[in-house]
Amino acid sequence: LRAAAVRRVPASSFTSHSLRDRYTMALIIRSIYSGYSYLVDKTDERVVELPLLRSVWTVPLITGAYLYFVLDLGPKLMANRKPFEMRRFLCAYNLAQVAANVWTFAMGVRYLQTYNFSFVCQPLRLDRSDQSMDEMYLAYAYFLLKVLDLADTVFFVLRKKQSHVTFLHVYHHTIMALSASLFLRYLSGGHCFMLGMLNTLVHAVMYFYFFLTIYRPEAVRGASWKRYVTLLQMAQFAYNVVHFFRPIVLGVDCGYPRAVMWFVGMQNIFMLLMFSDFYRRAYLRNPKAAAHAN
């Protein structure tokens, strides 16, 4: 038999492929570095010295650790352990959340009383005027609250209430912490101000309900508190949809980024749909079970 001919590949071919791969890798590294530099350069210089905001990686690392714990590590650690008894601690935690959210909401009301605010389209100011600085500090307070909210899920895991760790719950907490940090870093204040202000009011009511379920469960058992809290959350999302799409529909341009309005508006539509689905499944399909759960 005639031996099969072996095709010889020119050495220049290997060289060209090697150079091409190196060039591609260099482009990727350069793009990553350019993107990182862009994020750093565009950071609002007023917030770079605030805790948790010195690096663009801090909050993503926190949320990454949060997801790893509540979805994987935490359930594994608690698999053969008894639930933690946290009644007193959770009473104090929920009351602290109520106080912090009420204070932030009150400061927001004071801001609206002090400065001119356009509900149609509020421009973004990143200067050091009194109004801009007040917006920035309120946005920072709101951001800290969203980071603190991550503890809710951790407590569920430690109490072995993994059924409470739903996709809706985890997604909502994760996206709120990440988006709050991004808006504070690049777009603190402006038209997004009302989103944070309303959210603190909703959370004040929500955490007071959580406090009652632990401190005096008989006061809320059989009542419709949880249902109304859900409706309040849905009303918040509905208002945000109107708030962010109003300038677009009316054709008003105050300088606030249109892309951000679209993103936040669509995000609130998504959350409204998810909460509506939860409400339908929890309270409309089986009203008796819902009343018993409350």
PDB file of N, CA, C and O in Angstrom, residues 247-278:
ATOM      1  N   PRO A 247     -42.113  62.070  30.296  1.00  0.00           N
ATOM      2  CA  PRO A 247     -41.326  62.985  29.452  1.00  0.00           C
ATOM      3  C   PRO A 247     -41.186  62.491  28.017  1.00  0.00           C
ATOM      4  O   PRO A 247     -41.165  63.295  27.081  1.00  0.00           O
ATOM      5  N   ILE A 248     -41.107  61.168  27.856  1.00  0.00           N
ATOM      6  CA  ILE A 248     -40.949  60.606  26.517  1.00  0.00           C
ATOM      7  C   ILE A 248     -42.223  60.803  25.708  1.00  0.00           C
ATOM      8  O   ILE A 248     -42.187  61.233  24.545  1.00  0.00           O
ATOM      9  N   VAL A 249     -43.361  60.510  26.319  1.00  0.00           N
ATOM     10  CA  VAL A 249     -44.649  60.645  25.625  1.00  0.00           C
ATOM     11  C   VAL A 249     -44.947  62.104  25.307  1.00  0.00           C
ATOM     12  O   VAL A 249     -45.424  62.435  24.212  1.00  0.00           O
ATOM     13  N   LEU A 250     -44.638  62.997  26.251  1.00  0.00           N
ATOM     14  CA  LEU A 250     -44.924  64.420  26.054  1.00  0.00           C
ATOM     15  C   LEU A 250     -43.862  65.121  25.210  1.00  0.00           C
ATOM     16  O   LEU A 250     -44.039  66.285  24.841  1.00  0.00           O
ATOM     17  N   GLY A 251     -42.765  64.425  24.947  1.00  0.00           N
ATOM     18  CA  GLY A 251     -41.705  65.028  24.147  1.00  0.00           C
ATOM     19  C   GLY A 251     -40.934  66.104  24.879  1.00  0.00           C
ATOM     20  O   GLY A 251     -40.380  67.019  24.259  1.00  0.00           O
ATOM     21  N   VAL A 252     -40.886  66.003  26.202  1.00  0.00           N
ATOM     22  CA  VAL A 252     -40.170  66.993  27.013  1.00  0.00           C
ATOM     23  C   VAL A 252     -38.729  66.531  27.205  1.00  0.00           C
ATOM     24  O   VAL A 252     -38.483  65.398  27.621  1.00  0.00           O
ATOM     25  N   ASP A 253     -37.791  67.403  26.910  1.00  0.00           N
ATOM     26  CA  ASP A 253     -36.372  67.073  27.060  1.00  0.00           C
ATOM     27  C   ASP A 253     -35.734  68.059  28.033  1.00  0.00           C
ATOM     28  O   ASP A 253     -35.543  69.227  27.713  1.00  0.00           O
ATOM     29  N   CYS A 254     -35.429  67.556  29.225  1.00  0.00           N
ATOM     30  CA  CYS A 254     -34.806  68.417  30.233  1.00  0.00           C
ATOM     31  C   CYS A 254     -33.321  68.104  30.385  1.00  0.00           C
ATOM     32  O   CYS A 254     -32.662  68.610  31.298  1.00  0.00           O
ATOM     33  N   GLY A 255     -32.815  67.246  29.519  1.00  0.00           N
ATOM     34  CA  GLY A 255     -31.407  66.889  29.596  1.00  0.00           C
ATOM     35  C   GLY A 255     -31.132  65.592  30.328  1.00  0.00           C
ATOM     36  O   GLY A 255     -29.999  65.103  30.321  1.00  0.00           O
ATOM     37  N   TYR A 256     -32.169  65.023  30.969  1.00  0.00           N
ATOM     38  CA  TYR A 256     -31.962  63.735  31.632  1.00  0.00           C
ATOM     39  C   TYR A 256     -31.891  62.651  30.554  1.00  0.00           C
ATOM     40  O   TYR A 256     -32.701  62.647  29.622  1.00  0.00           O
ATOM     41  N   PRO A 257     -30.927  61.734  30.660  1.00  0.00           N
ATOM     42  CA  PRO A 257     -30.719  60.743  29.591  1.00  0.00           C
ATOM     43  C   PRO A 257     -31.978  59.949  29.254  1.00  0.00           C
ATOM     44  O   PRO A 257     -32.581  59.326  30.121  1.00  0.00           O
ATOM     45  N   ARG A 258     -32.365  59.989  27.982  1.00  0.00           N
ATOM     46  CA  ARG A 258     -33.553  59.270  27.532  1.00  0.00           C
ATOM     47  C   ARG A 258     -33.390  57.756  27.718  1.00  0.00           C
ATOM     48  O   ARG A 258     -34.343  57.050  28.074  1.00  0.00           O
ATOM     49  N   ALA A 259     -32.189  57.255  27.464  1.00  0.00           N
ATOM     50  CA  ALA A 259     -31.955  55.810  27.584  1.00  0.00           C
ATOM     51  C   ALA A 259     -32.218  55.335  29.008  1.00  0.00           C
ATOM     52  O   ALA A 259     -32.749  54.239  29.221  1.00  0.00           O
ATOM     53  N   VAL A 260     -31.860  56.158  29.975  1.00  0.00           N
ATOM     54  CA  VAL A 260     -32.086  55.801  31.378  1.00  0.00           C
ATOM     55  C   VAL A 260     -33.581  55.778  31.680  1.00  0.00           C
ATOM     56  O   VAL A 260     -34.076  54.895  32.390  1.00  0.00           O
ATOM     57  N   MET A 261     -34.306  56.754  31.138  1.00  0.00           N
ATOM     58  CA  MET A 261     -35.758  56.762  31.336  1.00  0.00           C
ATOM     59  C   MET A 261     -36.396  55.501  30.764  1.00  0.00           C
ATOM     60  O   MET A 261     -37.277  54.896  31.393  1.00  0.00           O
ATOM     61  N   TRP A 262     -35.960  55.108  29.579  1.00  0.00           N
ATOM     62  CA  TRP A 262     -36.481  53.885  28.971  1.00  0.00           C
ATOM     63  C   TRP A 262     -36.145  52.671  29.835  1.00  0.00           C
ATOM     64  O   TRP A 262     -37.006  51.819  30.091  1.00  0.00           O
ATOM     65  N   PHE A 263     -34.905  52.593  30.283  1.00  0.00           N
ATOM     66  CA  PHE A 263     -34.472  51.434  31.072  1.00  0.00           C
ATOM     67  C   PHE A 263     -35.267  51.327  32.375  1.00  0.00           C
ATOM     68  O   PHE A 263     -35.796  50.259  32.708  1.00  0.00           O
ATOM     69  N   VAL A 264     -35.357  52.432  33.109  1.00  0.00           N
ATOM     70  CA  VAL A 264     -36.053  52.399  34.402  1.00  0.00           C
ATOM     71  C   VAL A 264     -37.548  52.166  34.196  1.00  0.00           C
ATOM     72  O   VAL A 264     -38.185  51.422  34.949  1.00  0.00           O
ATOM     73  N   GLY A 265     -38.107  52.790  33.171  1.00  0.00           N
ATOM     74  CA  GLY A 265     -39.522  52.576  32.884  1.00  0.00           C
ATOM     75  C   GLY A 265     -39.821  51.122  32.560  1.00  0.00           C
ATOM     76  O   GLY A 265     -40.775  50.535  33.091  1.00  0.00           O
ATOM     77  N   MET A 266     -38.994  50.512  31.714  1.00  0.00           N
ATOM     78  CA  MET A 266     -39.199  49.108  31.351  1.00  0.00           C
ATOM     79  C   MET A 266     -38.958  48.189  32.545  1.00  0.00           C
ATOM     80  O   MET A 266     -39.658  47.182  32.718  1.00  0.00           O
ATOM     81  N   GLN A 267     -37.974  48.524  33.369  1.00  0.00           N
ATOM     82  CA  GLN A 267     -37.708  47.725  34.559  1.00  0.00           C
ATOM     83  C   GLN A 267     -38.914  47.734  35.496  1.00  0.00           C
ATOM     84  O   GLN A 267     -39.281  46.708  36.079  1.00  0.00           O
ATOM     85  N   ASN A 268     -39.559  48.884  35.625  1.00  0.00           N
ATOM     86  CA  ASN A 268     -40.735  48.969  36.491  1.00  0.00           C
ATOM     87  C   ASN A 268     -41.938  48.251  35.886  1.00  0.00           C
ATOM     88  O   ASN A 268     -42.768  47.704  36.620  1.00  0.00           O
ATOM     89  N   ILE A 269     -42.037  48.236  34.566  1.00  0.00           N
ATOM     90  CA  ILE A 269     -43.081  47.431  33.926  1.00  0.00           C
ATOM     91  C   ILE A 269     -42.854  45.954  34.235  1.00  0.00           C
ATOM     92  O   ILE A 269     -43.786  45.214  34.575  1.00  0.00           O
ATOM     93  N   PHE A 270     -41.598  45.529  34.141  1.00  0.00           N
ATOM     94  CA  PHE A 270     -41.250  44.137  34.438  1.00  0.00           C
ATOM     95  C   PHE A 270     -41.599  43.783  35.882  1.00  0.00           C
ATOM     96  O   PHE A 270     -42.201  42.737  36.157  1.00  0.00           O
ATOM     97  N   MET A 271     -41.235  44.670  36.818  1.00  0.00           N
ATOM     98  CA  MET A 271     -41.532  44.408  38.222  1.00  0.00           C
ATOM     99  C   MET A 271     -43.036  44.419  38.477  1.00  0.00           C
ATOM    100  O   MET A 271     -43.549  43.610  39.261  1.00  0.00           O
ATOM    101  N   LEU A 272     -43.753  45.310  37.816  1.00  0.00           N
ATOM    102  CA  LEU A 272     -45.208  45.363  37.975  1.00  0.00           C
ATOM    103  C   LEU A 272     -45.848  44.064  37.492  1.00  0.00           C
ATOM    104  O   LEU A 272     -46.760  43.527  38.142  1.00  0.00           O
ATOM    105  N   LEU A 273     -45.365  43.542  36.385  1.00  0.00           N
ATOM    106  CA  LEU A 273     -45.898  42.281  35.862  1.00  0.00           C
ATOM    107  C   LEU A 273     -45.589  41.122  36.808  1.00  0.00           C
ATOM    108  O   LEU A 273     -46.441  40.257  37.053  1.00  0.00           O
ATOM    109  N   MET A 274     -44.380  41.101  37.352  1.00  0.00           N
ATOM    110  CA  MET A 274     -43.997  40.019  38.256  1.00  0.00           C
ATOM    111  C   MET A 274     -44.805  40.073  39.553  1.00  0.00           C
ATOM    112  O   MET A 274     -45.281  39.050  40.051  1.00  0.00           O
ATOM    113  N   PHE A 275     -44.967  41.264  40.105  1.00  0.00           N
ATOM    114  CA  PHE A 275     -45.747  41.395  41.334  1.00  0.00           C
ATOM    115  C   PHE A 275     -47.227  41.123  41.072  1.00  0.00           C
ATOM    116  O   PHE A 275     -47.924  40.574  41.934  1.00  0.00           O
ATOM    117  N   SER A 276     -47.706  41.499  39.902  1.00  0.00           N
ATOM    118  CA  SER A 276     -49.103  41.218  39.552  1.00  0.00           C
ATOM    119  C   SER A 276     -49.341  39.720  39.460  1.00  0.00           C
ATOM    120  O   SER A 276     -50.382  39.213  39.912  1.00  0.00           O
ATOM    121  N   ASP A 277     -48.370  39.016  38.891  1.00  0.00           N
ATOM    122  CA  ASP A 277     -48.485  37.562  38.798  1.00  0.00           C
ATOM    123  C   ASP A 277     -48.477  36.935  40.188  1.00  0.00           C
ATOM    124  O   ASP A 277     -49.259  36.019  40.480  1.00  0.00           O
ATOM    125  N   PHE A 278     -47.600  37.445  41.059  1.00  0.00           N
ATOM    126  CA  PHE A 278     -47.572  36.955  42.442  1.00  0.00           C
ATOM    127  C   PHE A 278     -48.903  37.235  43.142  1.00  0.00           C
ATOM    128  O   PHE A 278     -49.452  36.368  43.831  1.00  0.00           O
TER     129      PHE A 278
END
